[in-house]
Amino acid sequence: MKSCLVVDDSRVIRKVARNILEDLGFEVSEAANGQEALDVCRAKAFDSILLDWYMPVMNGIEFLKALRALPTGKGPIVVFCTTENDISHIQAAIEAGANEYVMKPFDSEIIQAKFAQVGLL
């Protein structure tokens, strides 16, 4: 079973994402901010990470740069999930190590299509 870490400061978004990903056959873990996610990633490797941009403590870009610097941090496929849609934000996410980008609000069809596009389904 593939694993996914959902990183978002919104409990509602984490719950929606969890339901979608579990329906797609993923084992899902959650983190409420980038620092919490980094701590979890130091203890466990994930196949994928669904990552919010704006969070307290450590935002998505800061987390992604720290993740990619870890010895095991190159492995997970990271899909940024945010309301930002301008090209500079997308470029910053890709440069930091994101594999794909999803706009909020999202639904099961969008997540399934993006995860299939990056080879997770």
mmCIF file of C-alpha atoms in Angstrom:
data_model
loop_
_atom_site.group_PDB
_atom_site.id
_atom_site.type_symbol
_atom_site.label_atom_id
_atom_site.label_comp_id
_atom_site.label_asym_id
_atom_site.label_seq_id
_atom_site.Cartn_x
_atom_site.Cartn_y
_atom_site.Cartn_z
ATOM 1 C CA MET A 1 0.000 0.000 0.000
ATOM 2 C CA LYS A 2 1.380 3.408 -0.945
ATOM 3 C CA SER A 3 1.621 6.101 1.699
ATOM 4 C CA CYS A 4 0.835 9.802 1.641
ATOM 5 C CA LEU A 5 1.492 12.534 4.174
ATOM 6 C CA VAL A 6 -1.123 15.302 4.034
ATOM 7 C CA VAL A 7 0.361 18.588 5.297
ATOM 8 C CA ASP A 8 -2.137 21.394 5.833
ATOM 9 C CA ASP A 9 -3.023 23.663 8.740
ATOM 10 C CA SER A 10 -6.738 23.194 7.989
ATOM 11 C CA ARG A 11 -8.203 20.167 9.729
ATOM 12 C CA VAL A 12 -11.082 20.185 7.207
ATOM 13 C CA ILE A 13 -8.701 20.060 4.216
ATOM 14 C CA ARG A 14 -6.725 17.245 5.861
ATOM 15 C CA LYS A 15 -9.936 15.273 6.425
ATOM 16 C CA VAL A 16 -11.160 15.771 2.839
ATOM 17 C CA ALA A 17 -7.747 14.808 1.437
ATOM 18 C CA ARG A 18 -7.558 11.777 3.752
ATOM 19 C CA ASN A 19 -10.950 10.512 2.544
ATOM 20 C CA ILE A 20 -9.997 10.943 -1.114
ATOM 21 C CA LEU A 21 -6.586 9.316 -0.720
ATOM 22 C CA GLU A 22 -7.878 6.399 1.360
ATOM 23 C CA ASP A 23 -10.495 5.760 -1.331
ATOM 24 C CA LEU A 24 -7.587 5.610 -3.808
ATOM 25 C CA GLY A 25 -5.857 2.996 -1.642
ATOM 26 C CA PHE A 26 -3.304 5.123 0.211
ATOM 27 C CA GLU A 27 -2.234 4.807 3.820
ATOM 28 C CA VAL A 28 -2.569 8.414 5.040
ATOM 29 C CA SER A 29 -0.773 10.342 7.782
ATOM 30 C CA GLU A 30 -1.340 13.991 8.652
ATOM 31 C CA ALA A 31 0.676 16.999 9.796
ATOM 32 C CA ALA A 32 -0.633 20.475 10.657
ATOM 33 C CA ASN A 33 2.459 22.468 9.620
ATOM 34 C CA GLY A 34 5.818 22.094 7.919
ATOM 35 C CA GLN A 35 7.814 21.537 11.102
ATOM 36 C CA GLU A 36 5.491 18.752 12.232
ATOM 37 C CA ALA A 37 5.714 17.232 8.748
ATOM 38 C CA LEU A 38 9.513 17.400 8.776
ATOM 39 C CA ASP A 39 9.608 15.633 12.143
ATOM 40 C CA VAL A 40 7.306 12.905 10.792
ATOM 41 C CA CYS A 41 9.442 12.544 7.623
ATOM 42 C CA ARG A 42 12.581 12.085 9.714
ATOM 43 C CA ALA A 43 10.922 9.064 11.350
ATOM 44 C CA LYS A 44 9.098 7.558 8.360
ATOM 45 C CA ALA A 45 9.487 7.543 4.582
ATOM 46 C CA PHE A 46 6.433 8.352 2.434
ATOM 47 C CA ASP A 47 5.694 7.640 -1.212
ATOM 48 C CA SER A 48 3.962 10.987 -1.601
ATOM 49 C CA ILE A 49 3.215 14.252 0.161
ATOM 50 C CA LEU A 50 0.224 16.525 -0.465
ATOM 51 C CA LEU A 51 1.528 19.892 0.699
ATOM 52 C CA ASP A 52 -0.154 23.198 1.545
ATOM 53 C CA TRP A 53 1.703 26.467 0.898
ATOM 54 C CA TYR A 54 0.646 28.785 3.719
ATOM 55 C CA MET A 55 0.985 27.336 7.228
ATOM 56 C CA PRO A 56 2.178 28.593 10.603
ATOM 57 C CA VAL A 57 5.535 27.559 12.117
ATOM 58 C CA MET A 58 7.037 26.413 8.766
ATOM 59 C CA ASN A 59 5.381 27.024 5.401
ATOM 60 C CA GLY A 60 5.264 24.596 2.486
ATOM 61 C CA ILE A 61 8.277 25.991 0.603
ATOM 62 C CA GLU A 62 10.447 25.966 3.743
ATOM 63 C CA PHE A 63 9.351 22.400 4.491
ATOM 64 C CA LEU A 64 10.007 21.244 0.933
ATOM 65 C CA LYS A 65 13.537 22.680 0.892
ATOM 66 C CA ALA A 66 14.277 21.060 4.283
ATOM 67 C CA LEU A 67 12.753 17.747 3.127
ATOM 68 C CA ARG A 68 14.805 17.630 -0.066
ATOM 69 C CA ALA A 69 17.963 18.235 2.026
ATOM 70 C CA LEU A 70 17.340 15.089 4.117
ATOM 71 C CA PRO A 71 19.144 11.863 3.110
ATOM 72 C CA THR A 72 15.748 10.249 2.377
ATOM 73 C CA GLY A 73 14.120 13.477 1.185
ATOM 74 C CA LYS A 74 14.576 12.959 -2.552
ATOM 75 C CA GLY A 75 12.155 10.018 -2.634
ATOM 76 C CA PRO A 76 8.658 11.295 -1.938
ATOM 77 C CA ILE A 77 6.623 12.709 -4.794
ATOM 78 C CA VAL A 78 5.421 16.120 -3.604
ATOM 79 C CA VAL A 79 2.202 17.641 -4.897
ATOM 80 C CA PHE A 80 1.720 21.258 -3.812
ATOM 81 C CA CYS A 81 -1.881 22.114 -3.019
ATOM 82 C CA THR A 82 -2.694 25.811 -2.699
ATOM 83 C CA THR A 83 -4.861 28.727 -3.761
ATOM 84 C CA GLU A 84 -1.881 30.465 -5.424
ATOM 85 C CA ASN A 85 -2.085 30.163 -9.191
ATOM 86 C CA ASP A 86 0.355 32.688 -10.628
ATOM 87 C CA ILE A 87 3.376 31.447 -12.540
ATOM 88 C CA SER A 88 5.906 32.776 -10.006
ATOM 89 C CA HIS A 89 4.406 30.618 -7.238
ATOM 90 C CA ILE A 90 4.278 27.552 -9.463
ATOM 91 C CA GLN A 91 7.883 28.132 -10.527
ATOM 92 C CA ALA A 92 9.004 28.597 -6.897
ATOM 93 C CA ALA A 93 7.326 25.323 -5.921
ATOM 94 C CA ILE A 94 8.952 23.404 -8.790
ATOM 95 C CA GLU A 95 12.367 24.950 -8.067
ATOM 96 C CA ALA A 96 12.042 23.933 -4.401
ATOM 97 C CA GLY A 97 11.446 20.336 -5.478
ATOM 98 C CA ALA A 98 7.703 19.912 -6.049
ATOM 99 C CA ASN A 99 6.690 17.339 -8.645
ATOM 100 C CA GLU A 100 3.223 18.698 -9.381
ATOM 101 C CA TYR A 101 0.756 21.405 -8.418
ATOM 102 C CA VAL A 102 -2.959 21.235 -7.507
ATOM 103 C CA MET A 103 -5.279 24.192 -7.005
ATOM 104 C CA LYS A 104 -7.697 24.484 -4.090
ATOM 105 C CA PRO A 105 -10.492 23.668 -3.959
ATOM 106 C CA PHE A 106 -9.812 20.173 -5.227
ATOM 107 C CA ASP A 107 -11.916 17.046 -5.531
ATOM 108 C CA SER A 108 -11.321 13.335 -5.938
ATOM 109 C CA GLU A 109 -11.128 13.571 -9.726
ATOM 110 C CA ILE A 110 -8.401 16.239 -9.615
ATOM 111 C CA ILE A 111 -6.316 14.384 -7.018
ATOM 112 C CA GLN A 112 -6.686 11.118 -8.915
ATOM 113 C CA ALA A 113 -5.616 12.762 -12.203
ATOM 114 C CA LYS A 114 -2.565 14.500 -10.662
ATOM 115 C CA PHE A 115 -1.456 11.402 -8.739
ATOM 116 C CA ALA A 116 -1.803 9.322 -11.917
ATOM 117 C CA GLN A 117 0.174 11.951 -13.839
ATOM 118 C CA VAL A 118 3.145 11.624 -11.447
ATOM 119 C CA GLY A 119 3.003 7.807 -11.435
ATOM 120 C CA LEU A 120 1.412 7.190 -8.043
ATOM 121 C CA LEU A 121 -1.672 5.449 -9.459
#
